[in-house]
Short mmCIF file of C-alpha atoms in Angstrom, two decimals:
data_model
loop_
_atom_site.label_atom_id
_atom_site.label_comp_id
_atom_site.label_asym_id
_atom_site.label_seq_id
_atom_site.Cartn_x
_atom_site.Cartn_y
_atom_site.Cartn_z
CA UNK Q 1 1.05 -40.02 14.29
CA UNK Q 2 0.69 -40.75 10.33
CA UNK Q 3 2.84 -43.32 8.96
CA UNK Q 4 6.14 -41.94 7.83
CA UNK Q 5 7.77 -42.75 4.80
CA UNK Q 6 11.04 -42.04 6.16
CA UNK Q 7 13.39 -44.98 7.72
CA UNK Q 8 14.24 -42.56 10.38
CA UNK Q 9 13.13 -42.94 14.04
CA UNK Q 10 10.19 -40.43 15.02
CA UNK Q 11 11.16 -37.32 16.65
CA UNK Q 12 11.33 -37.39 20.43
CA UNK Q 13 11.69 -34.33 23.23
CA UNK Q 14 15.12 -33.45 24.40
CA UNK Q 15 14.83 -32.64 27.90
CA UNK Q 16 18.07 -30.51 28.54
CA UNK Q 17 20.10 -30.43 32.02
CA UNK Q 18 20.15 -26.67 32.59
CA UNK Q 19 22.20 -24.35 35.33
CA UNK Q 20 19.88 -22.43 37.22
CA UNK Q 21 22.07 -19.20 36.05
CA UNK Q 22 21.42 -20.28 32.31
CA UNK Q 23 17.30 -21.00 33.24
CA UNK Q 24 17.21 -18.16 34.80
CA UNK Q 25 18.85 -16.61 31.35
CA UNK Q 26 16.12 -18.46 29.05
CA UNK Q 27 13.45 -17.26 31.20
CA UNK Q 28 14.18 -13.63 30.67
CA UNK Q 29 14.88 -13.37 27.26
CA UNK Q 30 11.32 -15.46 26.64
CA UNK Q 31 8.75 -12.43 28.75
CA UNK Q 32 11.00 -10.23 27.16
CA UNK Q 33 10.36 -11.46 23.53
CA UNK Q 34 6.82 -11.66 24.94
CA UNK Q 35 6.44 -7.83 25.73
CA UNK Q 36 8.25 -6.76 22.06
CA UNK Q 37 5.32 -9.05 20.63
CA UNK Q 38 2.51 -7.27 23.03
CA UNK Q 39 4.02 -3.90 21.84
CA UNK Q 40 4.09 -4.73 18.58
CA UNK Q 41 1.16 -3.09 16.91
CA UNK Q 42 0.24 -4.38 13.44
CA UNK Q 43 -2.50 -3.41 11.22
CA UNK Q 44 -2.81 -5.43 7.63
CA UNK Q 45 -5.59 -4.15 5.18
CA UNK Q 46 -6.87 -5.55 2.31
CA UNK Q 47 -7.86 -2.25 0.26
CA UNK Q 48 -10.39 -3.14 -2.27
CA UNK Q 49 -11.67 -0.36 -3.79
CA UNK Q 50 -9.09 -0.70 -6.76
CA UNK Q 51 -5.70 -2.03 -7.29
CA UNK Q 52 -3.04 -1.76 -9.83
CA UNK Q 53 -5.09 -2.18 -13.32
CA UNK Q 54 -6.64 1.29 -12.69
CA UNK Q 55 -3.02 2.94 -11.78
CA UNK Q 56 -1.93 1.59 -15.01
CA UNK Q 57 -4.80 3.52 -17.44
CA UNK Q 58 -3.98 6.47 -15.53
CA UNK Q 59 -0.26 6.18 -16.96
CA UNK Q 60 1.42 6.18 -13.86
CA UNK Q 61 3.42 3.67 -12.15
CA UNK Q 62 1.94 1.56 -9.15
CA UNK Q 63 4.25 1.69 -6.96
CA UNK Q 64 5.55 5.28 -7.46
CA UNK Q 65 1.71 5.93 -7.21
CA UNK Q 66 1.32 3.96 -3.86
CA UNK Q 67 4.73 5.93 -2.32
CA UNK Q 68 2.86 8.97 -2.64
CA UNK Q 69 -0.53 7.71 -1.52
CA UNK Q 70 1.84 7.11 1.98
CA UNK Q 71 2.89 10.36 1.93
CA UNK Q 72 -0.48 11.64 1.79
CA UNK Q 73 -1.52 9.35 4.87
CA UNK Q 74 1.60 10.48 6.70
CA UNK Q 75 0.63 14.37 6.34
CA UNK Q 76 -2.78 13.99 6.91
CA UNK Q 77 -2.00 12.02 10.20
CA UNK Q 78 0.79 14.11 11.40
CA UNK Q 79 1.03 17.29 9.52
CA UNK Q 80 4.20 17.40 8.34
CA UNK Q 81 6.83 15.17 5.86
CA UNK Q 82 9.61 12.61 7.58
CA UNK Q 83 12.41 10.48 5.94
CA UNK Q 84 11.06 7.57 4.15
CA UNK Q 85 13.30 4.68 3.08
CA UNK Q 86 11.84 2.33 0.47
CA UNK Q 87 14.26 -0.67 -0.48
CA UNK Q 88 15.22 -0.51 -3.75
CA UNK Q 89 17.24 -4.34 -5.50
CA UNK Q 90 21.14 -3.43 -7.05
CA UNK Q 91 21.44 -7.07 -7.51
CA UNK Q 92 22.62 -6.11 -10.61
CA UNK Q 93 25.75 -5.10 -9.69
CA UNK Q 94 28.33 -7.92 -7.76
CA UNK Q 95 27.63 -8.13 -4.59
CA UNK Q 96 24.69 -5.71 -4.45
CA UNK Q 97 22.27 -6.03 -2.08
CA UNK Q 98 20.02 -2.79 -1.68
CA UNK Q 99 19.85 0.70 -1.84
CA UNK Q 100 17.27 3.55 -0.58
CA UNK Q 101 14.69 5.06 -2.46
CA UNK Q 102 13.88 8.08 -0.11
CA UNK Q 103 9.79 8.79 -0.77
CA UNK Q 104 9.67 11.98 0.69
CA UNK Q 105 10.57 14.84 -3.07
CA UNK Q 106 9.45 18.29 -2.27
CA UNK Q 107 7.24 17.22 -5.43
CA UNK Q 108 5.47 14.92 -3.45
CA UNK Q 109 5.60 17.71 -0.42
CA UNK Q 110 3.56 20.01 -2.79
CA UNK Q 111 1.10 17.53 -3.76
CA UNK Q 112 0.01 16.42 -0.35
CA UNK Q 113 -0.24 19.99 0.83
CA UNK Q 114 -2.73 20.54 -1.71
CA UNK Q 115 -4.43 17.24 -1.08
CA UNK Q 116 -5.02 18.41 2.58
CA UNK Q 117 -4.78 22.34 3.47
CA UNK Q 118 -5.33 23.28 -0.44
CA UNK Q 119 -8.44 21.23 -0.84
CA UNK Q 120 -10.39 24.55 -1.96
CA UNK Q 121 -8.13 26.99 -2.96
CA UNK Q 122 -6.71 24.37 -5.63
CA UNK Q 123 -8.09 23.27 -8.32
CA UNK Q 124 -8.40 19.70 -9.62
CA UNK Q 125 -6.27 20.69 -12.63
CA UNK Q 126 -3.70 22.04 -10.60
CA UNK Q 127 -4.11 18.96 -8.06
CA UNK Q 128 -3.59 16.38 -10.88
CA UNK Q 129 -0.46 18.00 -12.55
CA UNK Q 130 1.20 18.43 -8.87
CA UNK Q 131 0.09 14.53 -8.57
CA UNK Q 132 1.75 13.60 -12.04
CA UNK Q 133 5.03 15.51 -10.75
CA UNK Q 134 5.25 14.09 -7.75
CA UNK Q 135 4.99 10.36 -9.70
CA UNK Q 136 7.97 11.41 -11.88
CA UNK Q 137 9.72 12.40 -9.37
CA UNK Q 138 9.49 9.08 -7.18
CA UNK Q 139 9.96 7.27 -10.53
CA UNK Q 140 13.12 9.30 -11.67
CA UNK Q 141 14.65 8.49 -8.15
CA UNK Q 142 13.84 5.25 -8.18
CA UNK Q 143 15.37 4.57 -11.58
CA UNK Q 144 18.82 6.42 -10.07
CA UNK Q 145 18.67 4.40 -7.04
CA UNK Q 146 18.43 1.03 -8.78
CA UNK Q 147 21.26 2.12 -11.05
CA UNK Q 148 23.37 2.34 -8.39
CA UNK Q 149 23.25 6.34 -8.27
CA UNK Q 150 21.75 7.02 -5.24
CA UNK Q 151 23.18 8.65 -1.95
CA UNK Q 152 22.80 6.41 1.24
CA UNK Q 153 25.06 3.44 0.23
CA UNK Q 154 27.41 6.31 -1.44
CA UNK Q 155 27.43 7.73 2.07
CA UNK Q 156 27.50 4.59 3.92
CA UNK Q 157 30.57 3.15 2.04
CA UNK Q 158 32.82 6.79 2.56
CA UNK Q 159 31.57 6.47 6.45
CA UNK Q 160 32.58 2.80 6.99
CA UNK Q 161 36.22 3.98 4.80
CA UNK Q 162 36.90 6.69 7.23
CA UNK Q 163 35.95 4.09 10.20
CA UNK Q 164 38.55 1.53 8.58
CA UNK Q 165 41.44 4.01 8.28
CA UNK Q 166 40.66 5.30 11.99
CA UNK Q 167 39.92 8.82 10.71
CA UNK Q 168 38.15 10.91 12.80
CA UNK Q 169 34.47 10.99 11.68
CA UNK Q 170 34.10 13.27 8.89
CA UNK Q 171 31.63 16.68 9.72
CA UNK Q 172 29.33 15.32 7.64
CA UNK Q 173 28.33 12.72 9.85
CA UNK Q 174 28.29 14.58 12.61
CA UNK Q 175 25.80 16.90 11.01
CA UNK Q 176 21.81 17.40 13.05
CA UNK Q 177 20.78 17.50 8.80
CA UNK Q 178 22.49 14.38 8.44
CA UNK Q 179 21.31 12.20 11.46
CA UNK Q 180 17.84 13.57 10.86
CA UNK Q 181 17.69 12.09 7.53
CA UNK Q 182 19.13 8.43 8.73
CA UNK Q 183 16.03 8.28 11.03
CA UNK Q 184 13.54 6.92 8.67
CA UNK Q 185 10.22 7.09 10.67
CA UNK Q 186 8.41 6.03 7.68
CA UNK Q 187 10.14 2.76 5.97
CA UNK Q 188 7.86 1.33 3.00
CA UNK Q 189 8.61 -1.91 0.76
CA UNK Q 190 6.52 -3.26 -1.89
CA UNK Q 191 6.78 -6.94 -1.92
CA UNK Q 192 4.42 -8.17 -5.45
CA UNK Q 193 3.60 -11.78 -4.99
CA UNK Q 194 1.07 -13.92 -7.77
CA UNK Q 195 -0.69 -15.40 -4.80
CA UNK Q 196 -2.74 -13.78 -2.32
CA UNK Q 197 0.08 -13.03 0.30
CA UNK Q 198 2.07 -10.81 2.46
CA UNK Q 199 4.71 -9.46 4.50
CA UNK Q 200 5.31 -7.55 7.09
CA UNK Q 201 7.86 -6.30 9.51
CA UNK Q 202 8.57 -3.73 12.36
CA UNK Q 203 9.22 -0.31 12.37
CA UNK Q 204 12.72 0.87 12.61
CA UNK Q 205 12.48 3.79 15.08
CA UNK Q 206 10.62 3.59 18.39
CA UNK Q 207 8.19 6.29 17.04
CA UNK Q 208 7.93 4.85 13.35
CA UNK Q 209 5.83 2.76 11.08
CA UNK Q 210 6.62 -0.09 9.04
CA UNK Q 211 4.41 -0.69 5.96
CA UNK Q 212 4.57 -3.33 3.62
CA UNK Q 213 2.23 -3.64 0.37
CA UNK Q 214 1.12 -6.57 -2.30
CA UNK Q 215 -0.51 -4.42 -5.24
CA UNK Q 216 -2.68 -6.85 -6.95
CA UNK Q 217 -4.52 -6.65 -10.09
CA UNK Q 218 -8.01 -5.09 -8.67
CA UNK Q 219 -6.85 -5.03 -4.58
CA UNK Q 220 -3.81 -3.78 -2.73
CA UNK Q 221 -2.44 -5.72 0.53
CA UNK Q 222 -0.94 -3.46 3.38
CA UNK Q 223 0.54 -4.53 6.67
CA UNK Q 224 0.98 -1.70 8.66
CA UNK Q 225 3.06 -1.49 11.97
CA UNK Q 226 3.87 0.98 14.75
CA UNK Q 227 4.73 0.20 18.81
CA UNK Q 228 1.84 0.63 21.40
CA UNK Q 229 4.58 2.38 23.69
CA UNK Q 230 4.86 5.28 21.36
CA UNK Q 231 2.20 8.30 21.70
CA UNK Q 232 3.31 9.27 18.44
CA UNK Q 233 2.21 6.58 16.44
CA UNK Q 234 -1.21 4.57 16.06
CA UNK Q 235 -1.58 1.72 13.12
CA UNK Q 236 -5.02 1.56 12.49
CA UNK Q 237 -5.06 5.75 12.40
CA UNK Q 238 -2.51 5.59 10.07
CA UNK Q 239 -4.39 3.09 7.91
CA UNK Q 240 -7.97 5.18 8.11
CA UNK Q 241 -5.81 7.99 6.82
CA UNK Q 242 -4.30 5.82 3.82
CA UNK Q 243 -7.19 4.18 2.24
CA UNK Q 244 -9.19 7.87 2.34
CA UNK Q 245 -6.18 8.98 0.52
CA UNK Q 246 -6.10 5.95 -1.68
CA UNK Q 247 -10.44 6.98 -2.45
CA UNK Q 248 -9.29 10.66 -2.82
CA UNK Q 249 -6.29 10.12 -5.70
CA UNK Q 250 -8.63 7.53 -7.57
CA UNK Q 251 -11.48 10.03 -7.24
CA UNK Q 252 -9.05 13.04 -8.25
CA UNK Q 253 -8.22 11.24 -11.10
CA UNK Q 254 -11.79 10.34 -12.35
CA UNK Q 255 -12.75 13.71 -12.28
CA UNK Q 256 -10.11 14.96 -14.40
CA UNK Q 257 -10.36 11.96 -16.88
CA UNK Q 258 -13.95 13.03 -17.52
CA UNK Q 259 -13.19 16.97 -17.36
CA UNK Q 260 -10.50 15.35 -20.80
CA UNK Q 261 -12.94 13.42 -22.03
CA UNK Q 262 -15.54 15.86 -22.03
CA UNK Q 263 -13.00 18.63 -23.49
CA UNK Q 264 -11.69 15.98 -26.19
CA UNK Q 265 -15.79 15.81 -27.48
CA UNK Q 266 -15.85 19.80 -27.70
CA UNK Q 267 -13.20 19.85 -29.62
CA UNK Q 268 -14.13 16.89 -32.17
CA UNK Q 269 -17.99 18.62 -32.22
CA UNK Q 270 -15.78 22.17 -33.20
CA UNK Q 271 -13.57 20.06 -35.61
CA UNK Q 272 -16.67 18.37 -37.23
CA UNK Q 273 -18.33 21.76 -37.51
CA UNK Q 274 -15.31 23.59 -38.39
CA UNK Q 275 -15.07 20.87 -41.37
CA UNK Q 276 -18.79 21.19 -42.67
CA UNK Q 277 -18.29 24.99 -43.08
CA UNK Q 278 -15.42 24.35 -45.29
CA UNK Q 279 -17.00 21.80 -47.02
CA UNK Q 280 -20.42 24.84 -48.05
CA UNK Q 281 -18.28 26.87 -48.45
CA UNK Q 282 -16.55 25.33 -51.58
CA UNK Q 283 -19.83 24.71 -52.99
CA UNK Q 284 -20.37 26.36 -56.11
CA UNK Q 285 -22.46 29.56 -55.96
CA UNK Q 286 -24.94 31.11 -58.57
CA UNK Q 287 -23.31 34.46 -60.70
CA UNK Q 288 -25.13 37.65 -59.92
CA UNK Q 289 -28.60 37.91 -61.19
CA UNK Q 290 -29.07 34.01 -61.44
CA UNK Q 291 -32.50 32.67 -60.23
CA UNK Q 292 -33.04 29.22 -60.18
CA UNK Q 293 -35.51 29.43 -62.69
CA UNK Q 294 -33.02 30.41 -64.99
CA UNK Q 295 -30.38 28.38 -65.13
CA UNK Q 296 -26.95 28.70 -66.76
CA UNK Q 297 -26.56 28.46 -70.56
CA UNK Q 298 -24.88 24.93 -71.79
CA UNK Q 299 -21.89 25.13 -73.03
CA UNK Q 300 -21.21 23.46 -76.47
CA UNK Q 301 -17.82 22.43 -77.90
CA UNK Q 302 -17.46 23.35 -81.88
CA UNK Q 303 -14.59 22.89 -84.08
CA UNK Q 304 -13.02 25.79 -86.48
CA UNK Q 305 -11.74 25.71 -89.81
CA UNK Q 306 -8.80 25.57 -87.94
CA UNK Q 307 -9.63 22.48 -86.17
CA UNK Q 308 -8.96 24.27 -83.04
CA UNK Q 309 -11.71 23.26 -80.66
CA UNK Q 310 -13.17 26.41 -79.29
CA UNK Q 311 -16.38 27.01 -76.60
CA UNK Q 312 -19.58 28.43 -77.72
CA UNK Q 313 -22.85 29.61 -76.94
CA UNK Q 314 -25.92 28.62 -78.49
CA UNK Q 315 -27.86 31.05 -79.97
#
């Protein structure tokens, strides 16, 4: 043991005096804290192909950027869109705590459906504006939900109200549409950190994921998790299917860049041209039966009796 620097005595075992009822107790809850661990299926991924720098030139916000690049993963590995709860701060408000961010806009529907079944009947144009939509859309929630105008704690507060008055539970929350949406089988955080770090957690439904992310400069950190007991879910699919998204949207987005860039040049060649015609054609021209080899008369000034100045021809 090193030397301590504290006065206090070194730390010793307690060896407890236990009832066989409460060992018995201790012993269960430990194999059955071991099987959530064995079931526990977690994938983390350092994706290095490109991180947040090149998400900012395109003009689009990381994280809405990264929302949607789990969206993509989610169709492509299950064919279809789910609830998706991203945690959103109101620490601005008194006693705020946090608020849902739910991923899954019918923008971001359309996009992924022409990631993956439109993939030749759309075009890259078309692709990249349904892209651009679906980032507005995640960042126009987003900026309601962290203003405090988003639905689930707006829900969540009338449910708990009717609960306190013993009212009998409002239809609403009896609704299939209603339970279906509070069963978030996709729930996403981004936790940025300056060091090279991250989280993770646990999915909240037995046939969910959980995925946390670190965006960093030029990498992006994902832990993704899922339970081995579900048939539904698999981790390490679900990660093959995010970084190929990840490749496609960075790739999408290169190829309309240069499809600008090279449309930007056309037009500055046209303007330049467009320019140099103007510029010959204000060049003066020769009068009608001028050669070259007879070039126009001089003009002299001469003054009149007058002393009015007057323009003249030689003789």
């Amino acid at each position: 043991r090193a030397a301590s620097l504290s006065e206090l005595p070194a730390p010793r075992r307690l060896r407890w005096k236990f009832l066989p009822e409460i060992q018995k107790r201790i012993s269960s809850s430990a194999e059955k804290l071991e099987r959530l661990v064995k079931n526990l299926d977690m994938n983390v991924h350092k994706f290095y192909d490109y991180g947040k720098e090149f998400i900012k030139k395109q003009k689009m916000s990381p994280d809405a950027y990264i929302q949607v690049a789990l969206q993509l993963a989610f169709y492509r590995c299950h064919g279809r869109a789910v609830s998706t709860y991203e945690s959103a701060s109101i620490r601005r408000f008194q006693q705020g705590r946090v608020d849902n961010i739910r991923s899954a806009t019918p923008e971001a529907l359309a996009f992924v459906k022409a990631m993956t079944e439109g993939k030749l009947s759309s075009s890259d144009t078309e692709k990249m504006e349904l892209l651009q939509e679906a980032i507005n859309a995640q960042t126009k929630y987003t900026i309601l939900t962290i203003t405090g105008k988003a639905i689930d704690n707006h829900l969540l507060g009338l449910r708990e109200i009717a609960q306190e008055m013993k009212m009998e539970k409002p239809e609403i929350f009896k609704d299939e549409a209603y339970l279906i949406s509070n069963q978030f089988i996709l729930s996403t955080s981004q936790v940025p950190t300056t060091v090279e770090m991250f989280c993770c957690y646990g999915p909240v439904v037995p046939n969910g994921y959980g995925v946390c992310y670190n965006p960093q400069p030029d990498h992006i950190i994902f832990s993704v998790s899922s339970f081995h007991e579900s048939p539904l879910t698999c981790s390490a699919d679900f990660v093959r299917c995010l970084v190929q998204g990840l490749l496609d949207m960075r790739d999408l987005c290169n190829r309309c860049k240069r499809g600008s860039d090279s449309a930007e040049q056309r037009n500055g060649q046209m303007q330049e041209m467009h320019s140099h015609t103007k510029t010959r054609d204000k060049t003066p021209q020769r009068k009608s039966g001028q050669t070259k080899s007879q070039p126009a008369s001089p003009q002299v000034l001469v003054r009149s009796s007058e002393q009015e100045i007057q323009t003249k021809k030689p003789s």
